[in-house]
Coordinates of C-alpha atoms and ligand atoms in Angstrom, one line a residue:
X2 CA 113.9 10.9 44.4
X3 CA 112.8 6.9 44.3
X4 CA 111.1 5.2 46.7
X5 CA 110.1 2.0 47.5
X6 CA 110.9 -1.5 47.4
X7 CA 113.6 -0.9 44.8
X8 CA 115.5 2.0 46.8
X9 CA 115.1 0.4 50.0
X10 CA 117.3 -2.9 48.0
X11 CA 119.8 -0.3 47.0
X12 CA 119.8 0.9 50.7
X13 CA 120.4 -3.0 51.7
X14 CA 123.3 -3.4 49.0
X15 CA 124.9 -0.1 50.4
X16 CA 124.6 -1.9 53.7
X17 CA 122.6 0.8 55.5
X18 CA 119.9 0.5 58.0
X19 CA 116.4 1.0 57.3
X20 CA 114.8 2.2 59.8
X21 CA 111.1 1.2 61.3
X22 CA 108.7 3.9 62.7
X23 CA 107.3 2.3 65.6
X24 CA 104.0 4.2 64.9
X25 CA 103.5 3.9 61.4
X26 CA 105.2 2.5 58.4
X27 CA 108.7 1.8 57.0
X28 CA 110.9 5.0 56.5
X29 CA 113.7 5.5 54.5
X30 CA 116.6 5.8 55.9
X31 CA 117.2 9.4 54.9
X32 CA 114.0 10.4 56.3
X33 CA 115.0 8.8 59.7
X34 CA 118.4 9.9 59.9
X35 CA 117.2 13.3 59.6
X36 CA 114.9 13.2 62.4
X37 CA 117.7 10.9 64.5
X38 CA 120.2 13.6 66.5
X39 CA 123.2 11.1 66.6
X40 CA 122.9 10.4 63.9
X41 CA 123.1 14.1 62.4
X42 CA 125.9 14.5 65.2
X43 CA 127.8 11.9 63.1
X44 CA 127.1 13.6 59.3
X45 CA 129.4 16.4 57.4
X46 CA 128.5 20.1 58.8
X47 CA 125.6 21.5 57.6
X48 CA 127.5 24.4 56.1
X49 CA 131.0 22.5 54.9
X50 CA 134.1 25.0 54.1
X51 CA 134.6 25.4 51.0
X52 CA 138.1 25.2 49.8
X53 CA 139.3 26.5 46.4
X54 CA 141.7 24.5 45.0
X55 CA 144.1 25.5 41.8
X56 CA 144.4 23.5 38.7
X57 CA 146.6 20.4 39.6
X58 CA 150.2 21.4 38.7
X59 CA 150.7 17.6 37.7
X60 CA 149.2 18.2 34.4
X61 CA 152.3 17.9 31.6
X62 CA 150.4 19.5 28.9
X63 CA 146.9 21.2 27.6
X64 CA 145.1 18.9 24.9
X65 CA 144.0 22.3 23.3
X66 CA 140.2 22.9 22.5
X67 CA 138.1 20.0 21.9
X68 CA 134.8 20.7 20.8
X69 CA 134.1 17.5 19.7
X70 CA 133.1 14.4 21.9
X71 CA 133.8 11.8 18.9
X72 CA 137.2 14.0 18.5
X73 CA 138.2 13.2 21.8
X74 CA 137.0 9.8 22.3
X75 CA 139.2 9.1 18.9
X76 CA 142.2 11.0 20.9
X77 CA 142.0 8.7 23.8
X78 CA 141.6 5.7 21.8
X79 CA 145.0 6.4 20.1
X80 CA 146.9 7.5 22.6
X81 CA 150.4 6.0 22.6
X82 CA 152.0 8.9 25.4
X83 CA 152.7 6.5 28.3
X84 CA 153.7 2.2 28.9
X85 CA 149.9 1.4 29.4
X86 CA 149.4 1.5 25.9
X87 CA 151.5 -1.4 25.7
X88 CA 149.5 -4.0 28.0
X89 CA 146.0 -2.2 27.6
X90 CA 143.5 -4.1 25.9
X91 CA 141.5 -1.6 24.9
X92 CA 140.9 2.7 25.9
X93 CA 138.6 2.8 28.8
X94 CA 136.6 6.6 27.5
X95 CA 133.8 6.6 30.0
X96 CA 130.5 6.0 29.7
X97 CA 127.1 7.6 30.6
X98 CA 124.8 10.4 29.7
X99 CA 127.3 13.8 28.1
X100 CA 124.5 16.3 28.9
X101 CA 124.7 14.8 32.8
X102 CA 124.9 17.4 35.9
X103 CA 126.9 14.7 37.5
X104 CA 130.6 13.7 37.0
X105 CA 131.6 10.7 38.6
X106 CA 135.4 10.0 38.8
X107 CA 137.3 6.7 39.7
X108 CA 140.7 5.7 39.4
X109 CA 141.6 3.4 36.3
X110 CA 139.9 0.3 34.6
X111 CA 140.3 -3.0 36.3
X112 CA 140.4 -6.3 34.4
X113 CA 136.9 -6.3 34.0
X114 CA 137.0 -2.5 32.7
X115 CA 140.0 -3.1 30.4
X116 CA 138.1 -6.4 28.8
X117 CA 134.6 -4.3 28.2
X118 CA 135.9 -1.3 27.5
X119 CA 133.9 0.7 30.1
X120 CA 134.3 1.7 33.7
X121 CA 133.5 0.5 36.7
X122 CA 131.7 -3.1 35.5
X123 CA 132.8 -5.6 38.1
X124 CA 131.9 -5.9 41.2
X125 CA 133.2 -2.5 42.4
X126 CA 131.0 -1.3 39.6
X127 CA 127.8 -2.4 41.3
X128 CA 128.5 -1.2 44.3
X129 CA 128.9 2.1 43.0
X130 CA 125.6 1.8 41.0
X131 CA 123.8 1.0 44.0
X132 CA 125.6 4.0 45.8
X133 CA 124.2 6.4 42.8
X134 CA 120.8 5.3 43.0
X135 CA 120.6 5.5 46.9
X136 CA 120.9 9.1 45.7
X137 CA 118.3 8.7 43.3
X138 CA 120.8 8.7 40.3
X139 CA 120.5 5.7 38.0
X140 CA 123.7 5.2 36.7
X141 CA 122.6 6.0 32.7
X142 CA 122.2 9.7 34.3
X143 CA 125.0 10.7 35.1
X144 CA 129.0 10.2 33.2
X145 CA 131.4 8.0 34.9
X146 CA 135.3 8.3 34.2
X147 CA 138.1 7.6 35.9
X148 CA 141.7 9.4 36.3
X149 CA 143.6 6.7 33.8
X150 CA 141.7 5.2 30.6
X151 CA 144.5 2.5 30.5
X152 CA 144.6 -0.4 32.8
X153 CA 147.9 -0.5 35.1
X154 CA 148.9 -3.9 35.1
X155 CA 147.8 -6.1 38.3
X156 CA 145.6 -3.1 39.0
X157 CA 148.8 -1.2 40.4
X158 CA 148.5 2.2 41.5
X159 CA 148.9 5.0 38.4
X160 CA 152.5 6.4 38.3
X161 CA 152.9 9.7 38.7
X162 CA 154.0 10.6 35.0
X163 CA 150.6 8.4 33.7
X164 CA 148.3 10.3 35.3
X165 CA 150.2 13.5 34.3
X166 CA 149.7 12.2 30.5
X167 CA 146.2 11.2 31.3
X168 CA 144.8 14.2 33.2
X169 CA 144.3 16.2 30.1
X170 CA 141.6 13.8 29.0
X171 CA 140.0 14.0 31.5
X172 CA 140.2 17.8 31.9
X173 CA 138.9 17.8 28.3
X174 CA 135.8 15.3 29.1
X175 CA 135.2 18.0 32.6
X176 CA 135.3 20.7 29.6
X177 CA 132.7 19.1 27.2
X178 CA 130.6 18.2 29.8
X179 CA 130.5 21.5 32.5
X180 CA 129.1 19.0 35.1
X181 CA 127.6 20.8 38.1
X182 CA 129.1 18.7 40.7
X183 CA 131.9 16.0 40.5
X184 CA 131.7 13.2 43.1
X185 CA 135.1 11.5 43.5
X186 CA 135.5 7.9 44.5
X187 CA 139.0 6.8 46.3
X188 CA 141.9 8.3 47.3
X189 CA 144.0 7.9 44.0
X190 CA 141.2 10.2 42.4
X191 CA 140.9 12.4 45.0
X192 CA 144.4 13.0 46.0
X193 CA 145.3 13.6 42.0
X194 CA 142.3 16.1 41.1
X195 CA 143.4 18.2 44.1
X196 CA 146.9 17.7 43.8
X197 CA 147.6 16.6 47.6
X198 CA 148.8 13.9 49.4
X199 CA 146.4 14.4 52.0
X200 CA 144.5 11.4 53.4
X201 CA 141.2 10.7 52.7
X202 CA 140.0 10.9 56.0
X203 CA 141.2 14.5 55.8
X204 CA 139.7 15.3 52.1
X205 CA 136.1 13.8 52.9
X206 CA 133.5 15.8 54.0
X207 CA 134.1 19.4 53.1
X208 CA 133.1 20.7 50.0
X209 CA 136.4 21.0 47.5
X210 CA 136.4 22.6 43.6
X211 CA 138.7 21.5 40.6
X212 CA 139.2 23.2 37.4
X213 CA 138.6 26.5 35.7
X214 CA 135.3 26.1 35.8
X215 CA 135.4 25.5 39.9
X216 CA 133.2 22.8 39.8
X217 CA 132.0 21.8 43.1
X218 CA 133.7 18.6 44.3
X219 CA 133.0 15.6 46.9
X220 CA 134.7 13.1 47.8
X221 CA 134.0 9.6 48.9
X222 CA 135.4 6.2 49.5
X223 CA 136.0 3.5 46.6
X224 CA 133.4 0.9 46.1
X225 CA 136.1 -1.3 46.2
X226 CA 137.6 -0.1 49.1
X227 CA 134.0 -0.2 51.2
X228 CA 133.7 -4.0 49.6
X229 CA 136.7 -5.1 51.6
X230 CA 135.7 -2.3 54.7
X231 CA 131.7 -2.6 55.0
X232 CA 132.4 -0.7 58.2
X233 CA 132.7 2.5 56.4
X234 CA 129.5 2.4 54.7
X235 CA 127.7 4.5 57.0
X236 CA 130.3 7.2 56.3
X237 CA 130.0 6.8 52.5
X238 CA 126.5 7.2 53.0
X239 CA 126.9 10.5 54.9
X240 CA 129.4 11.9 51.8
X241 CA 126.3 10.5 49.6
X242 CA 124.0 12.5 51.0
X243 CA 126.3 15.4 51.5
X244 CA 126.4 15.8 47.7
X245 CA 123.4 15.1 47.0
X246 CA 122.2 18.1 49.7
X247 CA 125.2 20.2 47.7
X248 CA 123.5 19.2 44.2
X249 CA 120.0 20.6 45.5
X250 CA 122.1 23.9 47.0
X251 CA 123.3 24.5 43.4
X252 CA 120.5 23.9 41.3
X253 CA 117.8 25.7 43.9
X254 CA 120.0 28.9 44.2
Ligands
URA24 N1 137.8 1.0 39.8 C1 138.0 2.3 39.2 O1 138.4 3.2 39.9 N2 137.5 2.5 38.0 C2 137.0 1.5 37.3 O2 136.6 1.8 36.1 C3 136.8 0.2 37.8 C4 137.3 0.0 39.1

């Protein structure tokens, strides 16, 4: 875990209080929350219920075994199955480290995304980085995807029959990489990897699983939802540290 001047900026840009010991020196802010009752009062439970959840149905079709990261990445640059093929710019893969314990999922590429050809560069982007490394995960740690690798244009919600064509990417990319937890960011991605319609007020804060594999899975607001709500940072900082206490469950046990 970092500490420092450089975590405590990453604390600032997350909008979250850093707290003062009025005998000694600075804490971070996880340290004081932990020792600050209402705080606690306000966090996920301790012991979250976990709720297995099938295979989303949504899925039109397996890929078939892919062994093969270049294999796939070539798959999902080619793909032709749906409109977004049409106004894309470019396939948006995903990008970070393939032997990563940590999936992080988001819901398509934005302009920014669509131009660079990876996810989650613009502003929403650094927000999310900033998110990671409050958790003490640089973002060239972990692998970042999102439900679509197309851009929907004007940044429109996925259709249902996209992210049905899309899924099994991304069910391929969960295969090759067997992450140990998958943090999901925004309702779009968390309502299609559990195949509900549930709000995310509701899907927040207990422990879910998606896939064969039942990989552990959190869920958490959108950096770019939190950019235009800063009042909801505290709670994306309690789903933060939720994971990251379920990450050190898994790995400890
Ligand atoms: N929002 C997302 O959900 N994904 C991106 O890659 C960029 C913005």
């Amino acid at each position: 875990m970092q500490h420092g001047p450089l975590r405590n900026a990453y604390l600032d840009a997350l909008g979250i209080d850093r707290w003062v010991r009025r005998d000694g020196p600075a804490e971070t802010a996880i340290e004081a929350l932990a020792e600050t009752p209402a705080v606690i009062e306000a966090a996920p439970p301790a012991k979250p219920t976990a709720e297995a959840v099938p295979v989303p149905a949504r899925v039109r079709e397996p890929l078939g075994p892919i062994t093969d990261w270049g294999v796939l990445r070539e798959r999902v640059a080619s793909c032709t199955a749906c409109d977004l093929c049409k106004t894309r710019t470019q396939t948006v893969f995903g990008v970070g480290n393939t032997l990563a314990d940590w999936l992080i999922i988001g819901e398509a590429p934005g302009g920014e995304e669509d131009r660079q050809g990876e996810p989650f560069v613009g502003r929403a982007g650094q927000l999310l980085n900033a998110m990671l490394l409050a958790i003490g995960l640089p973002r060239e740690t972990v692998f970042i995807a999102n439900i679509l690798k197309c851009r929907p244009p004007g940044n429109r919600d996925p259709k249902p029959e996209e992210v049905s064509n899309c899924l099994p990417f991304l069910s391929a990319q969960i295969a090759l990489l067997k992450p140990k937890i998958i943090l999901a960011v925004g309702r779009i991605a968390a309502q299609n990897l559990l195949a509900t319609d549930a709000p995310l007020a509701r899907l927040r804060g207990k422990l879910h699983h998606f896939g064969e594999a039942n990989t552990p899975l959190v869920i958490t607001y959108h950096p770019a939802y939190l950019l235009r709500t800063p009042a909801d940072k505290r709670k994306a900082w309690d789903d933060l540290k939720f994971a990251r206490a379920t990450y050190q469950r898994l790995v400890t046990n």
